[in-house]
Structure formats: structure tokens, C-alpha cells
């Protein structure tokens, strides 16, 4: 099993390392690092929530930041750029952007599980400019939809 290295932000002695909640979990839980107190969201607000950790990913991987289904469906929190990407060469603190669509004000507290992180392989390609692409009817209208049914 490959390793993912985490380094704590100064003052973060109490949060557990990001980790998997079960043996079959695809994503590891990320928690809110809010030592100065909770953050209150009003409907329509987007805020950046710190996790209290820096990360060093294995070469050829990325960390995808995804919503937690319970926080999304039960409370109305989305990740506006989902999935967010942490590149393998990023060494800053991992942050999570949250967008609140619920009605009543909602409080995120220190240690709350706010997102999940999935580690995925990244394949890189050389880019090539060409005069024409192979024929396909898909996308002629702008989006390439095949319909709903």
C-alpha cells in the first residue's frame, strides 16, 4: 500500500489524520480545523474551510475533494468546484470550499467531517495541434447529449 504523508498545521494537535471510516471506503474523511470557533453559514454563502493539514501525494496521483453525501443531502452543503483537485506538487494546507444551499443558518464546528478525499491516478498526455479531428456526430449541438431516455 502506498503512503500519503500529512503534516499538521501549527496548533493542530487534536484532529486525527484524514482517514478511511471503513475498510471499504473509497474516500478518507477531511475535518474542519476551526480552533477559533465555529463558522456559521447563511443560505448562498461560499466559505473556505481549513483542514489543519498539508499533504504530500505519491507521484502520478491527485487528491480529489468531494462532498460527503450526508452533509449534502441532509444539510445542503455542496463543493462548488467538485471534485476539487489537489495536485501532487501542492504543499499548502488542504482547504475545502463549501457552498450552502440550506434555508436556516448552519454551523460548522471544529472537527466536523466536511468532505472526503479520494486519491486517484493521473495520466498525462502530450498535446498536439491538428488541422482536423476524426468525424463524429456527437457534440455538433454544443454539448453532445444523447437525451434522457
Short mmCIF file of C-alpha atoms in Angstrom, two decimals:
data_model
loop_
_atom_site.label_atom_id
_atom_site.label_comp_id
_atom_site.label_asym_id
_atom_site.label_seq_id
_atom_site.Cartn_x
_atom_site.Cartn_y
_atom_site.Cartn_z
CA UNK A 1 0.00 0.00 0.00
CA UNK A 2 1.32 3.44 -0.93
CA UNK A 3 1.65 6.14 1.69
CA UNK A 4 0.23 9.63 1.81
CA UNK A 5 2.19 12.00 4.01
CA UNK A 6 0.34 14.55 6.12
CA UNK A 7 1.90 17.39 8.10
CA UNK A 8 -0.09 19.19 10.78
CA UNK A 9 -0.65 22.94 10.71
CA UNK A 10 0.77 24.64 13.81
CA UNK A 11 -1.79 24.41 16.61
CA UNK A 12 -3.44 21.27 15.22
CA UNK A 13 -2.70 18.70 17.88
CA UNK A 14 -6.19 17.31 18.37
CA UNK A 15 -7.56 16.33 14.94
CA UNK A 16 -6.94 12.78 13.78
CA UNK A 17 -5.20 12.29 10.44
CA UNK A 18 -7.53 12.17 7.45
CA UNK A 19 -8.52 8.53 7.14
CA UNK A 20 -10.98 5.93 5.93
CA UNK A 21 -14.09 5.37 8.10
CA UNK A 22 -14.47 1.74 7.00
CA UNK A 23 -12.46 -0.99 5.30
CA UNK A 24 -14.38 -0.49 2.03
CA UNK A 25 -14.46 3.33 1.98
CA UNK A 26 -13.18 4.94 -1.23
CA UNK A 27 -12.67 8.36 0.33
CA UNK A 28 -10.97 9.49 3.51
CA UNK A 29 -12.76 11.97 5.73
CA UNK A 30 -11.49 15.54 5.95
CA UNK A 31 -12.39 17.52 9.07
CA UNK A 32 -12.80 21.22 9.73
CA UNK A 33 -9.85 22.82 11.54
CA UNK A 34 -11.53 25.69 13.40
CA UNK A 35 -9.61 26.28 16.66
CA UNK A 36 -11.04 29.82 16.97
CA UNK A 37 -14.63 28.60 16.96
CA UNK A 38 -17.38 27.54 14.58
CA UNK A 39 -18.21 29.09 11.22
CA UNK A 40 -21.85 29.94 10.57
CA UNK A 41 -23.21 29.69 7.03
CA UNK A 42 -26.23 31.58 5.72
CA UNK A 43 -28.03 30.44 2.57
CA UNK A 44 -26.00 31.11 -0.58
CA UNK A 45 -22.65 31.60 1.17
CA UNK A 46 -19.41 30.04 -0.01
CA UNK A 47 -16.58 29.78 2.51
CA UNK A 48 -13.15 28.18 2.52
CA UNK A 49 -12.68 25.77 5.42
CA UNK A 50 -9.18 24.73 6.54
CA UNK A 51 -8.44 21.07 7.33
CA UNK A 52 -5.36 21.59 9.50
CA UNK A 53 -3.09 19.50 7.26
CA UNK A 54 -0.59 19.84 4.43
CA UNK A 55 -0.20 16.80 2.17
CA UNK A 56 2.46 15.12 0.06
CA UNK A 57 0.91 12.81 -2.51
CA UNK A 58 2.64 9.95 -4.31
CA UNK A 59 3.97 10.80 -7.78
CA UNK A 60 1.36 10.34 -10.50
CA UNK A 61 -1.65 10.93 -8.23
CA UNK A 62 -4.09 13.67 -7.28
CA UNK A 63 -6.39 14.14 -4.31
CA UNK A 64 -9.99 14.73 -5.37
CA UNK A 65 -12.04 16.67 -2.81
CA UNK A 66 -15.66 15.52 -2.94
CA UNK A 67 -18.82 16.28 -0.97
CA UNK A 68 -19.91 13.99 1.84
CA UNK A 69 -23.33 12.67 0.90
CA UNK A 70 -24.83 13.17 4.37
CA UNK A 71 -23.70 16.79 4.60
CA UNK A 72 -25.01 17.43 1.09
CA UNK A 73 -28.37 15.66 1.28
CA UNK A 74 -29.29 16.27 4.92
CA UNK A 75 -27.91 19.79 5.36
CA UNK A 76 -27.50 21.38 1.90
CA UNK A 77 -23.71 21.68 1.53
CA UNK A 78 -22.07 21.38 -1.87
CA UNK A 79 -18.49 21.74 -3.06
CA UNK A 80 -18.69 24.38 -5.81
CA UNK A 81 -15.76 23.03 -7.83
CA UNK A 82 -16.45 19.35 -7.13
CA UNK A 83 -14.37 17.45 -7.40
CA UNK A 84 -11.70 19.85 -6.28
CA UNK A 85 -8.17 18.79 -7.17
CA UNK A 86 -5.06 18.83 -5.01
CA UNK A 87 -2.07 18.33 -7.32
CA UNK A 88 0.83 16.08 -6.35
CA UNK A 89 3.21 19.05 -6.08
CA UNK A 90 0.91 21.19 -3.86
CA UNK A 91 2.26 21.60 -0.33
CA UNK A 92 -0.06 24.23 1.13
CA UNK A 93 -2.78 23.49 3.65
CA UNK A 94 -5.63 21.45 2.20
CA UNK A 95 -8.72 23.67 2.15
CA UNK A 96 -12.33 22.83 1.28
CA UNK A 97 -14.71 25.27 -0.36
CA UNK A 98 -18.27 24.76 0.89
CA UNK A 99 -21.40 26.24 -0.67
CA UNK A 100 -24.53 26.27 1.50
CA UNK A 101 -27.96 25.98 -0.14
CA UNK A 102 -29.94 25.19 3.02
CA UNK A 103 -32.52 27.57 4.46
CA UNK A 104 -31.67 28.14 8.14
CA UNK A 105 -28.21 29.25 9.27
CA UNK A 106 -25.92 26.25 9.82
CA UNK A 107 -22.82 25.97 11.96
CA UNK A 108 -19.70 24.00 11.04
CA UNK A 109 -17.70 23.19 14.15
CA UNK A 110 -14.10 22.25 14.80
CA UNK A 111 -13.61 18.57 13.95
CA UNK A 112 -16.77 18.18 11.83
CA UNK A 113 -16.32 15.89 8.82
CA UNK A 114 -16.82 18.28 5.90
CA UNK A 115 -15.62 16.44 2.78
CA UNK A 116 -13.99 13.30 1.53
CA UNK A 117 -10.71 12.90 -0.31
CA UNK A 118 -10.22 10.27 -3.00
CA UNK A 119 -6.71 9.56 -4.25
CA UNK A 120 -6.69 8.91 -7.99
CA UNK A 121 -4.06 8.08 -10.56
CA UNK A 122 -3.29 10.81 -13.09
CA UNK A 123 -2.28 10.06 -16.64
CA UNK A 124 -0.55 12.85 -18.55
CA UNK A 125 -0.63 13.31 -22.31
CA UNK A 126 1.36 15.30 -24.82
CA UNK A 127 -0.72 17.95 -26.60
CA UNK A 128 -0.72 18.09 -30.38
CA UNK A 129 -2.34 20.69 -32.64
CA UNK A 130 -4.05 19.25 -35.73
CA UNK A 131 -5.93 20.76 -38.68
CA UNK A 132 -8.91 18.38 -38.33
CA UNK A 133 -10.37 15.78 -35.97
CA UNK A 134 -11.97 12.46 -36.88
CA UNK A 135 -15.67 12.63 -37.78
CA UNK A 136 -18.37 12.18 -35.14
CA UNK A 137 -21.93 13.49 -34.89
CA UNK A 138 -21.57 13.88 -31.12
CA UNK A 139 -21.20 17.45 -29.91
CA UNK A 140 -22.42 19.17 -33.06
CA UNK A 141 -25.07 21.00 -31.00
CA UNK A 142 -22.61 22.12 -28.35
CA UNK A 143 -22.98 19.52 -25.59
CA UNK A 144 -23.30 16.09 -27.23
CA UNK A 145 -26.28 14.92 -25.18
CA UNK A 146 -27.82 11.60 -26.09
CA UNK A 147 -31.11 12.52 -24.35
CA UNK A 148 -32.84 11.42 -21.16
CA UNK A 149 -34.44 8.14 -22.27
#
